PDB file of C-alpha atoms and ligand atoms in Angstrom:
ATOM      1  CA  UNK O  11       0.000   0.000   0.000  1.00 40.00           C
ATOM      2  CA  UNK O  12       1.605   3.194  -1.080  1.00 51.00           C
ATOM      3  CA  UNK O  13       0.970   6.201   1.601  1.00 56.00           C
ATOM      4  CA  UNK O  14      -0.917   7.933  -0.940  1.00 60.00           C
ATOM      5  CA  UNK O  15      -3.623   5.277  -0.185  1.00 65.00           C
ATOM      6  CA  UNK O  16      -3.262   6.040   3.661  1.00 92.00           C
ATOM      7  CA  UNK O  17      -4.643   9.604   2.892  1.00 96.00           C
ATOM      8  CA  UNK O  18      -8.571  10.527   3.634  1.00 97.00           C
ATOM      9  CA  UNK O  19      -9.678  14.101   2.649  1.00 98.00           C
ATOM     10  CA  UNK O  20     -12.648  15.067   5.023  1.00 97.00           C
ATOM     11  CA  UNK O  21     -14.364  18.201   5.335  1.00 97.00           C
ATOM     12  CA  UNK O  22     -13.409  20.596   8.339  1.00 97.00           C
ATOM     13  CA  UNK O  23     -16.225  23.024   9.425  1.00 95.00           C
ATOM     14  CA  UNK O  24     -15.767  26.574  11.159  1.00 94.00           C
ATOM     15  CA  UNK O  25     -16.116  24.923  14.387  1.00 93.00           C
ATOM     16  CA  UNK O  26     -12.712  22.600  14.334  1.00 95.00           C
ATOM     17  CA  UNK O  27     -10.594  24.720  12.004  1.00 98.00           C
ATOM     18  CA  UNK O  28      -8.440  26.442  14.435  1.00 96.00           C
ATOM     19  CA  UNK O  29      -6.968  22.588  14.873  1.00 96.00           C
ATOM     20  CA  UNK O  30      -5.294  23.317  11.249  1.00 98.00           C
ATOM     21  CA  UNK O  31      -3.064  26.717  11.560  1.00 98.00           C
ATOM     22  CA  UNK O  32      -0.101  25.188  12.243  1.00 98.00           C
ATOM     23  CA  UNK O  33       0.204  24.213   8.607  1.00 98.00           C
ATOM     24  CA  UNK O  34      -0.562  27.376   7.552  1.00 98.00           C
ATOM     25  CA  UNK O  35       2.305  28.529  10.267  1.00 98.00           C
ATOM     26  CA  UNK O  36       4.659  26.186   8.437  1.00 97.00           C
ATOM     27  CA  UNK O  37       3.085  27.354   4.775  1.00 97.00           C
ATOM     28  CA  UNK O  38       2.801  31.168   4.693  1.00 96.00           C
ATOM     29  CA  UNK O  39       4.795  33.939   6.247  1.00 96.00           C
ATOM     30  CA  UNK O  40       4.427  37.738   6.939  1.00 96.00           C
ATOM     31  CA  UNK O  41       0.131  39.254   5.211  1.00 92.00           C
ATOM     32  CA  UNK O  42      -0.255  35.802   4.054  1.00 93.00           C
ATOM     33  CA  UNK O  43       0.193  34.133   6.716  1.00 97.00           C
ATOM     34  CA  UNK O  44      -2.586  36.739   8.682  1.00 97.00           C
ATOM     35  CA  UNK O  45      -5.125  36.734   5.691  1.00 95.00           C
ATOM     36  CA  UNK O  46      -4.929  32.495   5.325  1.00 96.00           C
ATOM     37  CA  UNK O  47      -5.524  32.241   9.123  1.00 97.00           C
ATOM     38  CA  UNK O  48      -8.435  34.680   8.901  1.00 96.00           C
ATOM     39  CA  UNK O  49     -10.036  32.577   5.597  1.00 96.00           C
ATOM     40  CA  UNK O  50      -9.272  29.266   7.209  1.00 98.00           C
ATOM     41  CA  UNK O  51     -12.228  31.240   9.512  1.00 97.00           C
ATOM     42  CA  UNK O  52     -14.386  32.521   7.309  1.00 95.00           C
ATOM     43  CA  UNK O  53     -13.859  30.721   4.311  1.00 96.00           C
ATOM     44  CA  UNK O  54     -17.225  28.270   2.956  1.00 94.00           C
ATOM     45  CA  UNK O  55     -15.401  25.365   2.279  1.00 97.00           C
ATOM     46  CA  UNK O  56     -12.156  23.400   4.257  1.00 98.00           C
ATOM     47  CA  UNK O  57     -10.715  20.118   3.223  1.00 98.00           C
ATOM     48  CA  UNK O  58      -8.040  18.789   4.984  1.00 98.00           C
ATOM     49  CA  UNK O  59      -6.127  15.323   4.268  1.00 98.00           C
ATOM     50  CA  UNK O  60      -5.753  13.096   7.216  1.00 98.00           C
ATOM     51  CA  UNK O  61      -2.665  10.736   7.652  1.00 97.00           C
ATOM     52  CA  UNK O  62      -3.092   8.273  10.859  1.00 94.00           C
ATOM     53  CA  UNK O  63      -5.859  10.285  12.254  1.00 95.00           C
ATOM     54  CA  UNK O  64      -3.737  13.922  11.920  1.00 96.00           C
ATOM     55  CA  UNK O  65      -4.681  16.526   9.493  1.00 97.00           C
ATOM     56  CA  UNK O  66      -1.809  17.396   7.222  1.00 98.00           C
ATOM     57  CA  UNK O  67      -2.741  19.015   4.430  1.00 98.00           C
ATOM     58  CA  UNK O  68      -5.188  21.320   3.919  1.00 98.00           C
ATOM     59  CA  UNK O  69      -7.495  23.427   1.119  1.00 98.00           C
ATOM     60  CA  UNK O  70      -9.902  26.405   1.352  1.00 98.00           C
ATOM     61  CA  UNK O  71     -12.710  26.686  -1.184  1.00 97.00           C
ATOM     62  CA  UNK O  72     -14.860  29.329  -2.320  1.00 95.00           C
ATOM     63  CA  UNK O  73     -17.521  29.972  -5.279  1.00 93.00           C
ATOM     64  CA  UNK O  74     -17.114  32.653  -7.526  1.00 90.00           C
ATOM     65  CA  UNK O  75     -20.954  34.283  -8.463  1.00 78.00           C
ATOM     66  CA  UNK O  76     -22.295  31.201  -8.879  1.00 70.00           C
ATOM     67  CA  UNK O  77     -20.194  29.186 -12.260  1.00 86.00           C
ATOM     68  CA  UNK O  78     -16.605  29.811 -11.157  1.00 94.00           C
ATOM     69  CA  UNK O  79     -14.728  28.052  -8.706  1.00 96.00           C
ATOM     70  CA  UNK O  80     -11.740  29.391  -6.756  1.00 97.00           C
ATOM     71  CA  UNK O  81      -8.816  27.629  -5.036  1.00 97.00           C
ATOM     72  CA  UNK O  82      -7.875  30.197  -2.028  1.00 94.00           C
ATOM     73  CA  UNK O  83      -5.108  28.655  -0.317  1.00 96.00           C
ATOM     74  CA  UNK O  84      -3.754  24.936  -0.341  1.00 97.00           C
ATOM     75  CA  UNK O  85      -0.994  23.960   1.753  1.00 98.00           C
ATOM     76  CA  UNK O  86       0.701  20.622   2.987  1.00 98.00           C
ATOM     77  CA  UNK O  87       2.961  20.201   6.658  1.00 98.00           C
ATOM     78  CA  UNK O  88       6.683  20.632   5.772  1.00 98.00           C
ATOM     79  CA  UNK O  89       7.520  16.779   6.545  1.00 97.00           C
ATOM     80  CA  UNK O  90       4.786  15.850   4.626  1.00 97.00           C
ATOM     81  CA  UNK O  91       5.749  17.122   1.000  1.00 97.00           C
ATOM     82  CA  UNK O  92       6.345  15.784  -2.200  1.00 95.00           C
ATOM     83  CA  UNK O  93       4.564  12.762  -1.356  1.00 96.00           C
ATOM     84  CA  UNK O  94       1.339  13.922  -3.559  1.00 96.00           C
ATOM     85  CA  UNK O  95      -1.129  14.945  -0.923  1.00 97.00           C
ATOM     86  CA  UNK O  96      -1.591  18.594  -2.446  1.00 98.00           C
ATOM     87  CA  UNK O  97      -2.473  16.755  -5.952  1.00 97.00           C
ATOM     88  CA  UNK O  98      -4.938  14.254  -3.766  1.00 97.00           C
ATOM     89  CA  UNK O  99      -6.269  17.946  -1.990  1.00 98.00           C
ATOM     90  CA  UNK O 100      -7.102  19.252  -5.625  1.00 98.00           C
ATOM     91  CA  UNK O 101      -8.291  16.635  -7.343  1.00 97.00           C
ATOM     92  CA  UNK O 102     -10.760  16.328  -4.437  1.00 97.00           C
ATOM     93  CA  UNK O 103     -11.601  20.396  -4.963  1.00 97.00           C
ATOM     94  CA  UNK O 104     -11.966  19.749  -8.850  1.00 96.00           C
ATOM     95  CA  UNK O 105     -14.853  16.552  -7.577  1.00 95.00           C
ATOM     96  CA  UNK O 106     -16.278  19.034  -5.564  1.00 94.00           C
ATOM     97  CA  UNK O 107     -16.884  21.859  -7.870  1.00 94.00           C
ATOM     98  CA  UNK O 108     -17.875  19.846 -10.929  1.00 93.00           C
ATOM     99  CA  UNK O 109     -20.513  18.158  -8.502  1.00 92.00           C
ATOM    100  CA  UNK O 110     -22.014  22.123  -7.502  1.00 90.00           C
ATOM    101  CA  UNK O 111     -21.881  22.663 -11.481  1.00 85.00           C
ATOM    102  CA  UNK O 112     -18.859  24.659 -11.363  1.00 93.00           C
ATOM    103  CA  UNK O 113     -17.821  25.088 -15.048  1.00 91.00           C
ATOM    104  CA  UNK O 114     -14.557  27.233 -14.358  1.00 95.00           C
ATOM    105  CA  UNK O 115     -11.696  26.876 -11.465  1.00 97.00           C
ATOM    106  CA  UNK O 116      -9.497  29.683 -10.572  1.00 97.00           C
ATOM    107  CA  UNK O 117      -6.184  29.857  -8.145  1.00 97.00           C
ATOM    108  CA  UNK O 118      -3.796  32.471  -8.038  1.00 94.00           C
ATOM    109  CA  UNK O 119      -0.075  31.831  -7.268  1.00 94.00           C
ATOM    110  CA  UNK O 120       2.818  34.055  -6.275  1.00 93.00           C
ATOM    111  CA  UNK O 121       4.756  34.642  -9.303  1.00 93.00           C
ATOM    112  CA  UNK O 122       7.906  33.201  -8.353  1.00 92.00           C
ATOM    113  CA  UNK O 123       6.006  30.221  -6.333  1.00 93.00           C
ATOM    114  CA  UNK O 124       6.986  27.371  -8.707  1.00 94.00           C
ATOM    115  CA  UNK O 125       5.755  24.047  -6.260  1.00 94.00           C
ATOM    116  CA  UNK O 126       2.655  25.740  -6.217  1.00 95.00           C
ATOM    117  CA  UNK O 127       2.292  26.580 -10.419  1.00 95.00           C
ATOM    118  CA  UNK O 128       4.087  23.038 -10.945  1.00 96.00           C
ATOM    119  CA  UNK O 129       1.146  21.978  -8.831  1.00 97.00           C
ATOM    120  CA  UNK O 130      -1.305  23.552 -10.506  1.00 97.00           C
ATOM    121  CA  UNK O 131       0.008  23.222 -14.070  1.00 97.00           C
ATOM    122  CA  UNK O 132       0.165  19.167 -13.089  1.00 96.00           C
ATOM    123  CA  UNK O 133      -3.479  19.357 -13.006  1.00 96.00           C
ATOM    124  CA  UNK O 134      -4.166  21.085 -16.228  1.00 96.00           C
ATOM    125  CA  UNK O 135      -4.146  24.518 -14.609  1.00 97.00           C
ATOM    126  CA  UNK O 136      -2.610  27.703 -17.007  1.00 97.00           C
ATOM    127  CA  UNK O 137      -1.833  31.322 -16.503  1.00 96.00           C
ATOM    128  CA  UNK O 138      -4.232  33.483 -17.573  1.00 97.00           C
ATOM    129  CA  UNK O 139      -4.751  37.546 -17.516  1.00 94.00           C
ATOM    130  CA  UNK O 140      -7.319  39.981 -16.301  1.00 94.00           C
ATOM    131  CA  UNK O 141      -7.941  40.715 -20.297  1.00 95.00           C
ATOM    132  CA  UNK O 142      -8.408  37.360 -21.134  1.00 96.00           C
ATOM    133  CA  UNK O 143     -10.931  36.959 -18.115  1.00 95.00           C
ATOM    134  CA  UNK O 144     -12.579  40.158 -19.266  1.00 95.00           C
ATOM    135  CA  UNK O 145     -13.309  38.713 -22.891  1.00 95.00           C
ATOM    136  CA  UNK O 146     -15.707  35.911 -21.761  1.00 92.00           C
ATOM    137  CA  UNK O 147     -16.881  37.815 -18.646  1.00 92.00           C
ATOM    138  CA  UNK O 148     -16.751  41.347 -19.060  1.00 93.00           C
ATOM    139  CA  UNK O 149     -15.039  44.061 -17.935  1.00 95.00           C
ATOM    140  CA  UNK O 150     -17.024  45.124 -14.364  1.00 94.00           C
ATOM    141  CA  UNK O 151     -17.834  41.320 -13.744  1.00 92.00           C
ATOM    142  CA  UNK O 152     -14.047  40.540 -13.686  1.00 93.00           C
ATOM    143  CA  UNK O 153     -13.131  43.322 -11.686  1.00 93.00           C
ATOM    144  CA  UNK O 154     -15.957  41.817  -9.293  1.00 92.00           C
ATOM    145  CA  UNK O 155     -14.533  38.147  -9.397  1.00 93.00           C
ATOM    146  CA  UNK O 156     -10.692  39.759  -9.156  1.00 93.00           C
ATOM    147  CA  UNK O 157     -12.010  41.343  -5.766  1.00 92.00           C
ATOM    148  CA  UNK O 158     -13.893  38.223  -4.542  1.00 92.00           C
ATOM    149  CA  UNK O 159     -10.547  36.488  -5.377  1.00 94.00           C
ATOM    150  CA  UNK O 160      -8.343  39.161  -3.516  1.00 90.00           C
ATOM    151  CA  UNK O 161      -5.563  38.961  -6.021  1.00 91.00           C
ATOM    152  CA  UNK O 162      -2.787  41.000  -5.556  1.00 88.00           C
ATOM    153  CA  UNK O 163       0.420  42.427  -7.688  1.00 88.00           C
ATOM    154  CA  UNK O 164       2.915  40.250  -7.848  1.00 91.00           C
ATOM    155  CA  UNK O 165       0.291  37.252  -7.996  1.00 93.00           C
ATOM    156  CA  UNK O 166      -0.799  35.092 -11.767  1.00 95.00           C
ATOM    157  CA  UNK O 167      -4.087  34.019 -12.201  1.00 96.00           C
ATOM    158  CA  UNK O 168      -4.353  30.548 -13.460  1.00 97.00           C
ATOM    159  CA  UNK O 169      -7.440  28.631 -14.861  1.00 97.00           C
ATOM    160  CA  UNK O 170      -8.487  25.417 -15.709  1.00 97.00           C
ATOM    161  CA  UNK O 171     -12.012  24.530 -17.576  1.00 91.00           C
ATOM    162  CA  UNK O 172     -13.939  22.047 -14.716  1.00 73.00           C
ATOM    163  CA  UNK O 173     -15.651  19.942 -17.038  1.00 51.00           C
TER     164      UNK O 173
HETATM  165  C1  LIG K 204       2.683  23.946  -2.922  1.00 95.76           C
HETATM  166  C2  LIG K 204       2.446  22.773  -1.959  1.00 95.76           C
HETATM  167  C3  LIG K 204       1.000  22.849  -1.449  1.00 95.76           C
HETATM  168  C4  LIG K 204       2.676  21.449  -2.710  1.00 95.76           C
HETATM  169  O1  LIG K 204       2.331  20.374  -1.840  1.00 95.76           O
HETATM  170  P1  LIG K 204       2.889  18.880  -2.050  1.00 95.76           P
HETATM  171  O2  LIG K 204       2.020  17.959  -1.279  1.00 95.76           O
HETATM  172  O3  LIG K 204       4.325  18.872  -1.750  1.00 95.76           O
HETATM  173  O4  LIG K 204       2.669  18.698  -3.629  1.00 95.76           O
HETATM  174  P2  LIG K 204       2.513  17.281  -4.385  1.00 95.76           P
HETATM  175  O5  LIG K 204       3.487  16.318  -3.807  1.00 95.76           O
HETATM  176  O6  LIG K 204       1.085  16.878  -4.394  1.00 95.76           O
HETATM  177  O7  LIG K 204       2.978  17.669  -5.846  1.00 95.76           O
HETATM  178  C5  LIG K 204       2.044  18.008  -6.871  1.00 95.76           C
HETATM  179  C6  LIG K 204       2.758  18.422  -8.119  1.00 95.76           C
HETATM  180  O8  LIG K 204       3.513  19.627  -7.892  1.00 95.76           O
HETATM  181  C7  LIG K 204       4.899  19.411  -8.135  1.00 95.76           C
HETATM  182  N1  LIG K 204       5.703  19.962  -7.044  1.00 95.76           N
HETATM  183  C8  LIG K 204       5.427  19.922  -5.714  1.00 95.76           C
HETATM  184  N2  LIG K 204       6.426  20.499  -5.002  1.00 95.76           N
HETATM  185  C9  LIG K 204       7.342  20.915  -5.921  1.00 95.76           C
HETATM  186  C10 LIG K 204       8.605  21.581  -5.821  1.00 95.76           C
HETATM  187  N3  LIG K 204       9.135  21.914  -4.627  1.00 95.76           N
HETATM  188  N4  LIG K 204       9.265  21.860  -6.967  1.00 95.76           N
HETATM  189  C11 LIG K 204       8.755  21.530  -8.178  1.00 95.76           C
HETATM  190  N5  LIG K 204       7.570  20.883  -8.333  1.00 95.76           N
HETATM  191  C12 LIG K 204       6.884  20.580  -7.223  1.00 95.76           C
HETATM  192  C13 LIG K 204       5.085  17.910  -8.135  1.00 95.76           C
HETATM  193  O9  LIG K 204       6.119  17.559  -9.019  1.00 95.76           O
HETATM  194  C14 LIG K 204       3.756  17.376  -8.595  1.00 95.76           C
HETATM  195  O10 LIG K 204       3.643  17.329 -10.015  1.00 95.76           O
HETATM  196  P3  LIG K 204       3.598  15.913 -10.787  1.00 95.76           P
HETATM  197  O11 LIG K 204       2.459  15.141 -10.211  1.00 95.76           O
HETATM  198  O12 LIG K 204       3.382  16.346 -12.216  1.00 95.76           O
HETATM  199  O13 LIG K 204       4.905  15.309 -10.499  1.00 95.76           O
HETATM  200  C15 LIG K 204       3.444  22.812  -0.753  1.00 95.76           C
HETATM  201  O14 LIG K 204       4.752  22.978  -1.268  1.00 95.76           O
HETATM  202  C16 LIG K 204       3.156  23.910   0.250  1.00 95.76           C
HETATM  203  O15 LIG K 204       2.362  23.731   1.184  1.00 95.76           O
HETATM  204  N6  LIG K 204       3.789  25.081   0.079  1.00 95.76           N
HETATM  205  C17 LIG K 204       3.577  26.228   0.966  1.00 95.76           C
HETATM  206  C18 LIG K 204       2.211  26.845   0.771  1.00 95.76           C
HETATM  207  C19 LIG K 204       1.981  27.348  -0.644  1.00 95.76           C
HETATM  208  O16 LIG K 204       2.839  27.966  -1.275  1.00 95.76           O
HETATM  209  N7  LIG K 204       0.753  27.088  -1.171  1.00 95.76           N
HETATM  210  C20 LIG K 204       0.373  27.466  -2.528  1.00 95.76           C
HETATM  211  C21 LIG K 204      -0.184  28.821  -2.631  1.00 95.76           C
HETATM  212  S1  LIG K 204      -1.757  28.994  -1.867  1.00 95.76           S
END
């Protein structure tokens, strides 16, 4: 049995969140590390993988107006990397928005992030621009999902059709 198999992803609701900030304490430094501990609150959606009955990996999941999903923050415990839990985290998200009819899936990455856009990319993810956004959705809409999304300079877009 490879440890992949080991791995359950379970749903984690407001209530028994606060049990997962140390990975975001071993994930994110400095605004991020504030802003992914205050969405980990607020957010509508936490999965987190389990190994041996301990969380270690975790994803936060929000809808977009309605068609578009959007992949806020995923992150995996330092000793627990590499191993292919963040690809088991969003393949599970990908399930989970094409069951709410989800037709889009966003994420943003820091530019010079490259596990997280190898990530990402490995799951048919690609960069894509405010202006390309803009041509399918329009111009105010966009700035609307950009908001809802809270990217920031120095951040791609990337975005993968769900179907
Ligand atoms: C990004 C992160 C979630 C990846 O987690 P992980 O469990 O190590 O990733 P996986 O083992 O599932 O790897 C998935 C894919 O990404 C690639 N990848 C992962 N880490 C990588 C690295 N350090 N360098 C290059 N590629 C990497 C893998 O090669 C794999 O692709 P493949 O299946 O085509 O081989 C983890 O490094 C992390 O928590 N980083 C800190 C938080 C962060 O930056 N989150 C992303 C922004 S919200």
């Amino acid at each position: 049995m490879t440890e992949q198999d080991d791995i359950t992803i379970v749903d984690f609701p407001a209530g028994k969140r606060k049990g997962l900030e140390w990975i975001l304490e071993e994930s994110f430094e400095g605004w991020y590390l504030m802003h992914s501990k205050r969405t980990l609150r607020d957010v509508e959606v936490v999965r987190a993988a389990i190994l041996s009955g301990k969380p270690v990996g975790l994803v936060m999941l929000k809808t977009l107006e309605g068609s578009a999903g959007y992949v806020y923050y995923i992150a995996v415990a330092k000793a627990q990397r590499k191993k292919g839990i963040a690809k088991l985290l969003l393949e599970d998200s990908l399930r989970i928005f094409k069951a709410s009819k989800v037709v889009e899936v966003f994420a943003s990455v820091e530019e010079n992030n490259k596990p997280s856009e190898a990530l990402f990319a490995s799951e048919g993810f690609t960069r894509t621009s405010f202006g390309e956004v803009s041509k399918k959705h329009g111009k105010l809409h966009t700035i609307n999902m950009y908001n809802a999304m809270g990217v920031v300079p120095g951040e791609v877009l990337l975005r993968k059709a769900s179907a």
